[in-house]
Short mmCIF file of C-alpha atoms in Angstrom, two decimals:
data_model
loop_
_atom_site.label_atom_id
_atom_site.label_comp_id
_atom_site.label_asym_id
_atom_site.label_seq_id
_atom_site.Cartn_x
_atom_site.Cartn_y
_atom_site.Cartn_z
CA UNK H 1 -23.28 0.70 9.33
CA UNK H 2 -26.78 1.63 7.81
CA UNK H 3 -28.21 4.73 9.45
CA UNK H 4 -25.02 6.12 10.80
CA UNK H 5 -25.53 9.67 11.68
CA UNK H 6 -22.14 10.62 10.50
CA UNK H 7 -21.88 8.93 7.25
CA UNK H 8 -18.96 10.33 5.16
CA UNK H 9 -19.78 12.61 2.43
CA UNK H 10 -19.50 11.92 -1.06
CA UNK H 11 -16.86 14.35 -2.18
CA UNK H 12 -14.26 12.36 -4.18
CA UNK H 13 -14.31 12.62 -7.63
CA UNK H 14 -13.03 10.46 -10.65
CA UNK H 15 -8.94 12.33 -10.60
CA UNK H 16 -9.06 12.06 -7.05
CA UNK H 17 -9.37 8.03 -6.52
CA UNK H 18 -7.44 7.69 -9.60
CA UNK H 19 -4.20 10.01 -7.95
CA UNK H 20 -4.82 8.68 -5.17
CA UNK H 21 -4.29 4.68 -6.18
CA UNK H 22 -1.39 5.72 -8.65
CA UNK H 23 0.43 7.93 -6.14
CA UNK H 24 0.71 5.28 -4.03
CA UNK H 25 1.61 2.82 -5.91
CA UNK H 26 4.75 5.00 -7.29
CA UNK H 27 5.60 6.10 -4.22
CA UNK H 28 8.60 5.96 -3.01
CA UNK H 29 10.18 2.60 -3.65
CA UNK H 30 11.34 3.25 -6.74
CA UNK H 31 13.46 6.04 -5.56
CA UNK H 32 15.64 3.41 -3.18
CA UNK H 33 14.74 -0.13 -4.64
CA UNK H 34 15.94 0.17 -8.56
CA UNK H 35 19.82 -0.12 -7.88
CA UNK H 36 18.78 -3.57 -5.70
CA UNK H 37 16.52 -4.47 -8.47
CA UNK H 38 19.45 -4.48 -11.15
CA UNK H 39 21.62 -6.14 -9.26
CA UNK H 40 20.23 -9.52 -8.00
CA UNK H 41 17.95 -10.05 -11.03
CA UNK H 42 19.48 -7.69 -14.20
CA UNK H 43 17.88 -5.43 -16.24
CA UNK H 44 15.72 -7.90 -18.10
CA UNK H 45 15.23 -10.26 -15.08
CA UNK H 46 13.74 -7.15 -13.11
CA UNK H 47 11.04 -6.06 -15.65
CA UNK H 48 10.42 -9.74 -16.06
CA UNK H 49 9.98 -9.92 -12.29
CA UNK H 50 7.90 -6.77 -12.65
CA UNK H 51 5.84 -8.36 -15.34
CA UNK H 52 5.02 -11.45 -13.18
CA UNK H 53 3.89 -9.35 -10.79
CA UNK H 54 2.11 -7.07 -12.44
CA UNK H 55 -0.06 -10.09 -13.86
CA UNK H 56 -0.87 -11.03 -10.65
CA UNK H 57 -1.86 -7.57 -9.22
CA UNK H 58 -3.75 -7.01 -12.47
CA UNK H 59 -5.66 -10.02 -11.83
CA UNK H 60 -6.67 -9.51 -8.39
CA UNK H 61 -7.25 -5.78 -9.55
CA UNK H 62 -10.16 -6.87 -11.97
CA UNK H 63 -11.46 -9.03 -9.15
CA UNK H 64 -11.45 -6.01 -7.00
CA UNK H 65 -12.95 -3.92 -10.14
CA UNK H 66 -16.15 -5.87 -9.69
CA UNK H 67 -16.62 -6.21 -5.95
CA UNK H 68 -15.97 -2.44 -5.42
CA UNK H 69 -18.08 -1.67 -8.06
CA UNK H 70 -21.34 -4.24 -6.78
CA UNK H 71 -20.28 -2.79 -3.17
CA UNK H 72 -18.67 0.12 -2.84
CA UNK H 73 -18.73 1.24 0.86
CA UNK H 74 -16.12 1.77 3.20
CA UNK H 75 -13.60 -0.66 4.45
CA UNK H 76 -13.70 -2.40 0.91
CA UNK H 77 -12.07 -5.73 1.52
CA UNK H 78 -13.57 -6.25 5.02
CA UNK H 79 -17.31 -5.81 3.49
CA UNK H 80 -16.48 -8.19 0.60
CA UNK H 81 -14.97 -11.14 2.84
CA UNK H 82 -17.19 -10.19 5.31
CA UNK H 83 -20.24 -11.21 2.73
CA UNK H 84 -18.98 -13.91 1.14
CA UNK H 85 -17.16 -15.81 4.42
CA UNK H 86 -18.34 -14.10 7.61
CA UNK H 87 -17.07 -12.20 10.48
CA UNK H 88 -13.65 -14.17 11.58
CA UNK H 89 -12.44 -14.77 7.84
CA UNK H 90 -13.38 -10.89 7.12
CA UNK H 91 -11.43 -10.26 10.34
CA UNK H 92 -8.36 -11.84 9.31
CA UNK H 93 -8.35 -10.42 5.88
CA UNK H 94 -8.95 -7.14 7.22
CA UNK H 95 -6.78 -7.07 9.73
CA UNK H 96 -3.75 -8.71 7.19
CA UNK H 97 -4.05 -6.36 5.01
CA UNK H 98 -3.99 -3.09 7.75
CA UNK H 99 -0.33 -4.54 8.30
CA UNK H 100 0.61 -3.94 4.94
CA UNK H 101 -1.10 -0.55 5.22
CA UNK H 102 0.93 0.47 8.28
CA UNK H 103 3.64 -0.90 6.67
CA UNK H 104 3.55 1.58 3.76
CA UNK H 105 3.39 4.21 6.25
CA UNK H 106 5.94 2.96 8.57
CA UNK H 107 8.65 2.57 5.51
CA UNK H 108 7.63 6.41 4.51
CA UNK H 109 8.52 7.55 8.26
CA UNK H 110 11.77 6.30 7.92
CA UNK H 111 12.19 7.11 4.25
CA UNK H 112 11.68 10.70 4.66
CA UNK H 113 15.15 11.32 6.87
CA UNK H 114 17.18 8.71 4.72
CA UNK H 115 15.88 11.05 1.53
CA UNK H 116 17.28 14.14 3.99
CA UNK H 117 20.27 12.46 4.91
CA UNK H 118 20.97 12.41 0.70
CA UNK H 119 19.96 16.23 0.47
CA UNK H 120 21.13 17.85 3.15
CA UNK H 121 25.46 17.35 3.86
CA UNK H 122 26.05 16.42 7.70
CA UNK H 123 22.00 15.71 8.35
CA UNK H 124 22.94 12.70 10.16
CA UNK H 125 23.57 13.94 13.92
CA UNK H 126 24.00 12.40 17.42
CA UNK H 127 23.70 8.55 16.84
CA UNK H 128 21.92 7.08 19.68
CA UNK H 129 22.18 3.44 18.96
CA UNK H 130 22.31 0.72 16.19
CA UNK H 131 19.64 -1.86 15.26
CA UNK H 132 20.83 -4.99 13.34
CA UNK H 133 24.41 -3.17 12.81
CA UNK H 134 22.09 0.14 11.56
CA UNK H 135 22.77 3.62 13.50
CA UNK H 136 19.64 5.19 14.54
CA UNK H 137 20.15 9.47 14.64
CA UNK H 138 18.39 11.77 16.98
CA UNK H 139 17.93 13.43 13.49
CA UNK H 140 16.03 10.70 11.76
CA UNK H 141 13.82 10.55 14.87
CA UNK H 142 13.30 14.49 14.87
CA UNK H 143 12.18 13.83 10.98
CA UNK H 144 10.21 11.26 11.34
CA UNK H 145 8.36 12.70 14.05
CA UNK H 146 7.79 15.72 12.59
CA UNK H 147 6.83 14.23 9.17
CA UNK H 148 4.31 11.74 10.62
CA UNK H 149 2.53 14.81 13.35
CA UNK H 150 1.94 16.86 9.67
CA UNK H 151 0.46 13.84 7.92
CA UNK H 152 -1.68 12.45 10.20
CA UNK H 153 -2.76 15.78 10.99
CA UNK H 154 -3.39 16.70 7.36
CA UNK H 155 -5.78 13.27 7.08
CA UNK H 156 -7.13 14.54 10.22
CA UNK H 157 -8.64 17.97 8.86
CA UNK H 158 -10.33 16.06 5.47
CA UNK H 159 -9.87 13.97 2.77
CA UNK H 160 -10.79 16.72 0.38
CA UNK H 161 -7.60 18.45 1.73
CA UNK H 162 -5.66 15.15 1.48
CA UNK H 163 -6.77 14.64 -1.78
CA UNK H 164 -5.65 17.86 -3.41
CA UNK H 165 -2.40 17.26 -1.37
CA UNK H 166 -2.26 13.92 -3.22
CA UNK H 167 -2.60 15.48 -6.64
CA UNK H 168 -0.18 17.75 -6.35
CA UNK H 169 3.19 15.31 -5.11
CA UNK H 170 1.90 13.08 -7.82
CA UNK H 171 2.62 15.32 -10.64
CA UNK H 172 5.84 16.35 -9.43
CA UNK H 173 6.35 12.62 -9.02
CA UNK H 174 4.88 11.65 -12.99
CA UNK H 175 7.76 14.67 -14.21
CA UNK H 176 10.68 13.16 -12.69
CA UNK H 177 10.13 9.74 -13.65
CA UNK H 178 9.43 11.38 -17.04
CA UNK H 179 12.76 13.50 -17.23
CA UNK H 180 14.50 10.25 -15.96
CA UNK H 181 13.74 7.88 -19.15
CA UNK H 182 14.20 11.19 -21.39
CA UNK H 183 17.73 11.41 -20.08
CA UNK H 184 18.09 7.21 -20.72
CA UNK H 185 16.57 8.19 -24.16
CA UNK H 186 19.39 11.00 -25.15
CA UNK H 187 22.74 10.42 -22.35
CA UNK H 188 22.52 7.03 -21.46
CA UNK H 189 24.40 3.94 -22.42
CA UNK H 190 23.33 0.21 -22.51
CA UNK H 191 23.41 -1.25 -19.18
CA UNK H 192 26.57 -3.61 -18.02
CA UNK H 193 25.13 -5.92 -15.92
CA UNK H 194 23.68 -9.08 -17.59
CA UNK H 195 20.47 -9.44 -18.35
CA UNK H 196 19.38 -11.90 -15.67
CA UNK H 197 21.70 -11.44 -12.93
CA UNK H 198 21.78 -13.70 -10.29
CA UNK H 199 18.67 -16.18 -12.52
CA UNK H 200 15.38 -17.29 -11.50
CA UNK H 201 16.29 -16.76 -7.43
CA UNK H 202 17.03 -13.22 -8.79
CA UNK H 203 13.56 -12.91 -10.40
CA UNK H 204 12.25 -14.29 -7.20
CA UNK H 205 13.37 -11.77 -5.41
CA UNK H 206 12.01 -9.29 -7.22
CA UNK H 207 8.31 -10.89 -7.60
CA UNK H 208 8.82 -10.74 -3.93
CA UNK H 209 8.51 -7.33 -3.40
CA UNK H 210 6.05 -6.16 -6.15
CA UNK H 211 3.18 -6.33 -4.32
CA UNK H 212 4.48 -4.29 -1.61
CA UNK H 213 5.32 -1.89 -4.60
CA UNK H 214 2.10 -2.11 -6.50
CA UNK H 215 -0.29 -2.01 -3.12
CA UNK H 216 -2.34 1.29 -3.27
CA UNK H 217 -4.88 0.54 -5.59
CA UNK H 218 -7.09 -1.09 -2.67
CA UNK H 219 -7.25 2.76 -1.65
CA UNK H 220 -10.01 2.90 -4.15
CA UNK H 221 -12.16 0.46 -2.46
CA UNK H 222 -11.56 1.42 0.93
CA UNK H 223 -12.63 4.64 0.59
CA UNK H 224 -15.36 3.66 -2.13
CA UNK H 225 -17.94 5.03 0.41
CA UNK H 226 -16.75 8.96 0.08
CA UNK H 227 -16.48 8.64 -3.82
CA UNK H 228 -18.95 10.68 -5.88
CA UNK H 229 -18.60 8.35 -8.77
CA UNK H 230 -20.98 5.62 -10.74
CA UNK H 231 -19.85 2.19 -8.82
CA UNK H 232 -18.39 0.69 -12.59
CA UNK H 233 -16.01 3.60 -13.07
CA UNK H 234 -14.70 2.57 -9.57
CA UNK H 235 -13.57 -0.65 -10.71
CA UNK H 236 -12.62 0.49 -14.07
CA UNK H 237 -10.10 2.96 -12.52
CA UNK H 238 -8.20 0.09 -10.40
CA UNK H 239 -7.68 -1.83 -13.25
CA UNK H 240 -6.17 1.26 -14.95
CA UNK H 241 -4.15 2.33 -11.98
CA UNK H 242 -2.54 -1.08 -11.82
CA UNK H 243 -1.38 -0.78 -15.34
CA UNK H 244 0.09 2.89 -15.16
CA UNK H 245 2.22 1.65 -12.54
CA UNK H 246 3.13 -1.62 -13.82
CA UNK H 247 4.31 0.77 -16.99
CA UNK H 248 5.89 3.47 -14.83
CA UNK H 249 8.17 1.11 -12.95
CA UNK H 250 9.48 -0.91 -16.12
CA UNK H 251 10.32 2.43 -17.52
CA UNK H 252 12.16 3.87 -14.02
CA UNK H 253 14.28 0.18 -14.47
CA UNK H 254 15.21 0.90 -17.28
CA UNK H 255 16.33 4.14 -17.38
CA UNK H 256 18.29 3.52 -14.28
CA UNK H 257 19.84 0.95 -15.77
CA UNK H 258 21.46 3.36 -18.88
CA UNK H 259 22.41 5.47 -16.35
CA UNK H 260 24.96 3.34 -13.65
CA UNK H 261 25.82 -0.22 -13.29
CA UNK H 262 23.52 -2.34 -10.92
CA UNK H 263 26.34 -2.53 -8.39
CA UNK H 264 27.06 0.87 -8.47
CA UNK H 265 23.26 2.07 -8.07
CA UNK H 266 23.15 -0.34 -4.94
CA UNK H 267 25.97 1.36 -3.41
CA UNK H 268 24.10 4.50 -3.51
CA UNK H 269 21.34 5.78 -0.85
CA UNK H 270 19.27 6.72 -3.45
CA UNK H 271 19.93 4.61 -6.38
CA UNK H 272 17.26 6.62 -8.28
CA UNK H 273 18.97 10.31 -8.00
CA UNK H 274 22.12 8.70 -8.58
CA UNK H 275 20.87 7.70 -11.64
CA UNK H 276 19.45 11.13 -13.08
CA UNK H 277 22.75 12.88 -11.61
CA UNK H 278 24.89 10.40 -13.93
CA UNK H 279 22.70 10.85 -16.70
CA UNK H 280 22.73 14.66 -17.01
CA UNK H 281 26.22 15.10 -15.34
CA UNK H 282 24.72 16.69 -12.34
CA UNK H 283 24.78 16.46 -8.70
CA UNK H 284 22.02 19.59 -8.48
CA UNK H 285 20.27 16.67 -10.92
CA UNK H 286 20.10 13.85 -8.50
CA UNK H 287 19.15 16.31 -5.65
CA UNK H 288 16.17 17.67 -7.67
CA UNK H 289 15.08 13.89 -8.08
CA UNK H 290 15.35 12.88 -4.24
CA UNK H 291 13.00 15.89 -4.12
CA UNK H 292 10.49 14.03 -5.83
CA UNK H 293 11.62 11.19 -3.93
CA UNK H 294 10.62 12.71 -1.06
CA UNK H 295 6.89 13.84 -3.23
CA UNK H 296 6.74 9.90 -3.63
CA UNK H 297 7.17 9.32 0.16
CA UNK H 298 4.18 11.63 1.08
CA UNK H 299 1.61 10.71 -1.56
CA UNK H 300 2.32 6.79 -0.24
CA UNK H 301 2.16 8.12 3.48
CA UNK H 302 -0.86 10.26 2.70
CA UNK H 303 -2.61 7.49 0.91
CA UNK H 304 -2.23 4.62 3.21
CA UNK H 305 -3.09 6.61 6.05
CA UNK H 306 -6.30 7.14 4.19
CA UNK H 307 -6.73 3.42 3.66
CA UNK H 308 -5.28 2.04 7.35
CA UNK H 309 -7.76 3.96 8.75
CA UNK H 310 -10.72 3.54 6.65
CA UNK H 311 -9.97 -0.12 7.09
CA UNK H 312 -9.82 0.08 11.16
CA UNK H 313 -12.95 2.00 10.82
CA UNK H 314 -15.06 -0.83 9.20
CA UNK H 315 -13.55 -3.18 11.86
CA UNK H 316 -14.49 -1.06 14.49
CA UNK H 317 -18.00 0.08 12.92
CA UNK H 318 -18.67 -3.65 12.27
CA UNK H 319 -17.62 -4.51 16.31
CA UNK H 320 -14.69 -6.54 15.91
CA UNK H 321 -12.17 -3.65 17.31
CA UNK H 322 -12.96 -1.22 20.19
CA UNK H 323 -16.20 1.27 19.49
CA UNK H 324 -13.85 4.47 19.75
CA UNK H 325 -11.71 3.65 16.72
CA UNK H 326 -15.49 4.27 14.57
CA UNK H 327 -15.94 7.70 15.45
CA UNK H 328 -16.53 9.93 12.89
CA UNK H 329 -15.06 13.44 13.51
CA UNK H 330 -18.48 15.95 13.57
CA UNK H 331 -16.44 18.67 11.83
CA UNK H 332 -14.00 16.99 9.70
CA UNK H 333 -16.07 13.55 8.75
CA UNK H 334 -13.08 11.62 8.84
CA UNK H 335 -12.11 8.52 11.05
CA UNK H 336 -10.49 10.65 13.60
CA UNK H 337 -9.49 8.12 16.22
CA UNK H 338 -8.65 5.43 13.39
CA UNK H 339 -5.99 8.26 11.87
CA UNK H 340 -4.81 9.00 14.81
CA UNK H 341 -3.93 5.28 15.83
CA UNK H 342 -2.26 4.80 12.19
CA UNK H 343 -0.06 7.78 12.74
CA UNK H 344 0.99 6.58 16.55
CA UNK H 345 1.99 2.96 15.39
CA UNK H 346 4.26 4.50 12.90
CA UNK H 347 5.58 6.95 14.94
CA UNK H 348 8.06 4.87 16.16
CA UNK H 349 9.31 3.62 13.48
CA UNK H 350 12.16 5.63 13.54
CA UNK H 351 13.21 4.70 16.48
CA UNK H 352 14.38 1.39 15.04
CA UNK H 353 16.28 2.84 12.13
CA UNK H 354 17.00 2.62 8.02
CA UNK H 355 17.09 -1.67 8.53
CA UNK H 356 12.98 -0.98 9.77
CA UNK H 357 13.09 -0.62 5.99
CA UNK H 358 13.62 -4.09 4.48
CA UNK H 359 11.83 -6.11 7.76
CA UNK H 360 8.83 -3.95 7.27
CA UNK H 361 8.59 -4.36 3.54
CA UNK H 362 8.57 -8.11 3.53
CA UNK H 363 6.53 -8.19 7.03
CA UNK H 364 3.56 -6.38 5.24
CA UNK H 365 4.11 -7.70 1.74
CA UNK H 366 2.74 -11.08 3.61
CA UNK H 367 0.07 -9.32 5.17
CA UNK H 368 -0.82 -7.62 1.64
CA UNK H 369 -0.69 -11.38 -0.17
CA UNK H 370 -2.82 -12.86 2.14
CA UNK H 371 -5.73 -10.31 2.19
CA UNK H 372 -5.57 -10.30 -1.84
CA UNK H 373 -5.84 -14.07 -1.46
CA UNK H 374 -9.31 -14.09 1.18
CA UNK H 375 -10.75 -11.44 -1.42
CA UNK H 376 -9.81 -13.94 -4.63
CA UNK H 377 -11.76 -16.79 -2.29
CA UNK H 378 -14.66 -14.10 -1.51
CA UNK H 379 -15.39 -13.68 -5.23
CA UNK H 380 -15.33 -16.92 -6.65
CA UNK H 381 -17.90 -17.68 -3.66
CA UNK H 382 -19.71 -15.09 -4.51
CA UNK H 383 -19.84 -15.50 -7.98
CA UNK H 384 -21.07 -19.55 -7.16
CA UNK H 385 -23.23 -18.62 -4.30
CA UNK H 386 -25.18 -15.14 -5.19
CA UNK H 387 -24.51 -15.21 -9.39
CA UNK H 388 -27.68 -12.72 -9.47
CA UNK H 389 -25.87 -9.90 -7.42
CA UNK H 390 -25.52 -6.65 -9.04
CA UNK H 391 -21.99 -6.09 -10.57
CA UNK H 392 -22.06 -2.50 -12.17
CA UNK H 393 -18.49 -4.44 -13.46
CA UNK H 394 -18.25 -7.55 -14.47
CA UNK H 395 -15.03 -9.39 -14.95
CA UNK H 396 -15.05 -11.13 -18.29
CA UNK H 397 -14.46 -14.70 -17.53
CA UNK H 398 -15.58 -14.63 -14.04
CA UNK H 399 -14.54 -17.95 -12.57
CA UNK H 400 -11.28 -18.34 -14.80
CA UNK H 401 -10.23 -15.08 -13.51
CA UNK H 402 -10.90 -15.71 -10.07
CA UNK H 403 -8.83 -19.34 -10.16
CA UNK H 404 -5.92 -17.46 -11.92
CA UNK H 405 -6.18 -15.00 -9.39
CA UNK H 406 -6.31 -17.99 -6.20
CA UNK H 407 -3.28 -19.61 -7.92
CA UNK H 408 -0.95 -16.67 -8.26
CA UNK H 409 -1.76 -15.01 -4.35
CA UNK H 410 -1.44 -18.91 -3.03
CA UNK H 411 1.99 -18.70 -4.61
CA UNK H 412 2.73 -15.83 -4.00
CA UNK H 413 2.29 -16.74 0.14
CA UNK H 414 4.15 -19.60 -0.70
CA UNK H 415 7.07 -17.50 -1.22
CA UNK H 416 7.19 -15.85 2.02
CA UNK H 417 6.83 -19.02 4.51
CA UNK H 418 9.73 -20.72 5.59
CA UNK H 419 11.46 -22.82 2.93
CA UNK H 420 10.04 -20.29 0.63
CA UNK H 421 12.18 -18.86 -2.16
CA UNK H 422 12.34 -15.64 -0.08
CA UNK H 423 11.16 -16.70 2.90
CA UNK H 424 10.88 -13.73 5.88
CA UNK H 425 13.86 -13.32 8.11
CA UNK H 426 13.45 -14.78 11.89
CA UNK H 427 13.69 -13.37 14.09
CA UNK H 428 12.89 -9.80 12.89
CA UNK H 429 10.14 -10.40 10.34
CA UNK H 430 8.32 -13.14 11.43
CA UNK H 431 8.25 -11.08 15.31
CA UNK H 432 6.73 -8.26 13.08
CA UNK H 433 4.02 -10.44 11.93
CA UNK H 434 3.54 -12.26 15.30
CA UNK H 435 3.81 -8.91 17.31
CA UNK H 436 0.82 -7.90 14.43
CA UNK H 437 -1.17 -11.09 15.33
CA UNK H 438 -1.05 -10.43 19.32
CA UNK H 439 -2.29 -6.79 18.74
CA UNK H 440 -5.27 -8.09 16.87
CA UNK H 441 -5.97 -10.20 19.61
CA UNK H 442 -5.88 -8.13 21.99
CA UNK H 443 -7.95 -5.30 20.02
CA UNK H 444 -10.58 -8.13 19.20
CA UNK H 445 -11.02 -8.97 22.76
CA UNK H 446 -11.64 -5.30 23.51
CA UNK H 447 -14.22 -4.96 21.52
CA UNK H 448 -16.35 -6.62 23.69
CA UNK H 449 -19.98 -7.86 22.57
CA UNK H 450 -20.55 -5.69 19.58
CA UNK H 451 -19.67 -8.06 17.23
CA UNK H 452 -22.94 -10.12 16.39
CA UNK H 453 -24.91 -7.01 16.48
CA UNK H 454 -22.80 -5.05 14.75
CA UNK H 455 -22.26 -7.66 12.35
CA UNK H 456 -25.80 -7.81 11.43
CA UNK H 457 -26.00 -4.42 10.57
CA UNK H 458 -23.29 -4.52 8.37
CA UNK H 459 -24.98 -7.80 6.27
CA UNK H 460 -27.88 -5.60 6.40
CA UNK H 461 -26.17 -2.64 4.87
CA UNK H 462 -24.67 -4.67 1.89
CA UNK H 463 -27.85 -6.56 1.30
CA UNK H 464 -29.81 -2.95 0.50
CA UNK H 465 -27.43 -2.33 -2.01
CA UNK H 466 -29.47 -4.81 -4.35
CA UNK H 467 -32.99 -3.39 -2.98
#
């Protein structure tokens, strides 16, 4: 990695990382999830279920705060685990947590025409078949199609461009959730449902899904390397992302709860705009919310289109996946072929339809736990094996942290394996994850016999950090 001739420039500033991690963390779940929320776990058992899983994010985001910030170059996780546990463990991580990545992006693809289908009367048009009892549209193809070509192509031209991009859906994303509590402050009414709902497998299912909700702050570290920022502030502003969000989506739960029953939220398409257009007595209301619902799509796509590919880059650049996919584009500097892979995987998503949306979700919120966990291993043997390494950030209470940290993600797998309190649905999930697993394979084996010498160059890239 040392010595590249087209290292990526240093162009990111402190509000960009910070947008960037938020915006994708409030993307566009919110919008669709809340009503589903309220029902199986209540108002109270949802926040709870947000709370547990904010602790656990928050945990592995202060572990993250000081690894990014004692090496911040690209690929973030995949340098860490990489250092601390070598090249197949570093793979795996990697690779684990690019599923979640393209996950994000795939769910956005086939967000975007279910937010349409809520705008726009009659947008659903010439059904072409169904997938698990789901039509699929030659509309929600067109959409999705269309919608992924513009962002990959926007990621494409620059991150500076992406960036600003960023900032601006995340603003208009901030104001709605912001007008939504103030009309749950003034118009709404106590919420009907009980507080728990369905009990503790209610909360269950909700812990389930927060780290696919929360994922976005590991945008930070992955592109850590085109950040003009001191290496503590980098860790600093994942801790602070996590907690914005953690707030943000207690709030939206709540506010959508004063607004419509948990039932009756489910029953909408967008539980979120039914919400505001019930609060202020508005249909043009709920539209101007699955506007920002469809802001909160793009900043997610944008960002983990940023992330997937910086992530395939530092495979590729470290020769565990084919040479071509660590080109750097001579006029853009970004990971051209790496973008462009990102944005053909989830290209056709929509050809399987608005179910993609659930299998997906749970299919890379397993990938996401798993690569959290290798990083929670990766700095507790850091912290034992190399205690004199340079951490710009320090997490107070190192090892504690770290064993919290390797409890909760070990759980939090737990939960997803069969037998699990929400374990993933065969066949369709668990063929998402093998299907994942085969394509790594095969990808590894391409990549020929770059990997040792490639390898080395990444140890010896880390290593001059500390010269």
């Amino acid at each position: 990695m040392a010595g590249n001739d087209s290292d990526f420039e240093r162009i990111l500033t402190k509000k960009d990382l910070f947008v960037l991690a938020f915006g994708a963390m409030i993307g566009w779940g919110w919008i669709i999830q809340t009503g589903f929320w309220i029902d199986e776990a209540g108002v109270a058992g949802s926040v709870l279920g947000f709370v547990v899983g904010a602790i656990m994010v928050c945990v592995v985001g202060l572990i993250y705060g000081e690894l990014t910030s004692a090496m911040p170059f690209v690929g973030g996780e995949h340098v860490y685990s990489f250092r601390a546990l070598g090249p197949l463990w570093s793979f795996v991580c990697t690779w684990s947590l690019v599923l979640g990545y393209v996950g994000v992006v795939v769910f956005e693809v086939v967000a975007l025409p279910s937010a349409m289908a809520f705008i726009v009367p009659g947008f659903n048009v010439l059904e072409l078949w169904t997938v698990a009892g789901e039509p699929v549209y030659a509309t929600w193809i067109l959409v999705g199609v269309l919608g992924t070509l513009g962002i990959t192509y926007l990621n494409y031209i620059g991150i500076r461009i992406a960036a600003q991009f960023q900032i601006i859906m995340t603003v208009i994303i901030a104001l709605a959730g912001v007008v939504l509590i103030a009309g749950a402050v003034t118009n709404g009414q106590p919420s009907p449902d009980s507080s728990f709902g369905a009990g503790t497998a209610g909360v269950f299912t909700v812990v389930l899904m927060t780290p696919f909700m929360f994922v976005g702050f590991d945008v930070i570290p992955q592109s850590a390397e085109e950040a003009d920022v001191p290496a503590r502030t980098l860790g600093l502003l994942i801790v602070f992302a996590v907690g914005l969000a953690a707030l943000f989506y207690m709030a939206v739960i709540w506010g959508s709860s004063r607004a419509l029953s948990g039932g009756a939220l489910v029953d909408s398409s967008l539980p979120a705009a039914a919400a505001m257009a019930e609060l202020y007595d508005s249909p043009t209301a709920g539209q101007l919310m699955a506007l920002a619902g469809v802001a909160g799509i793009l900043t997610s796509w944008n960002a983990f289109i940023i992330g997937g590919s910086r992530a395939l880059f530092a495979l590729s650049e470290s020769g565990m996946l084919p040479e071509p996919l660590s080109k750097v584009h001579p006029e853009h500097n970004t990971p051209s072929n790496a973008i462009l892979l990102v944005g053909g995987l989830s290209a056709l998503a929509p050809l399987f339809g608005e179910q993609m949306l659930t299998w997906i979700v749970n299919a890379g919120g397993l990938g996401i736990v798993v690569a959290w966990f290798i990083v929670v291993i990766s700095f507790l043997v850091l912290r034992y094996r190399e205690p004199d390494m340079d951490r710009p950030y320090e997490v107070p209470g190192g090892p504690v942290v770290g064993v919290l940290g390797f409890v909760a993600t070990a759980i939090f797998i737990t939960l997803y394996l069969p037998g699990g309190q929400s374990a993933l649905l065969w066949p369709y999930e668990w063929l998402i994850v093998l299907g994942w697993c085969v394509l790594g394979l095969v990808l590894y084996a391409f990549s020929g016999d770059r990997s040792v010498e490639t390898a080395d160059e990444v140890v010896r890239r880390i290593e001059a950090l500390d010269e």
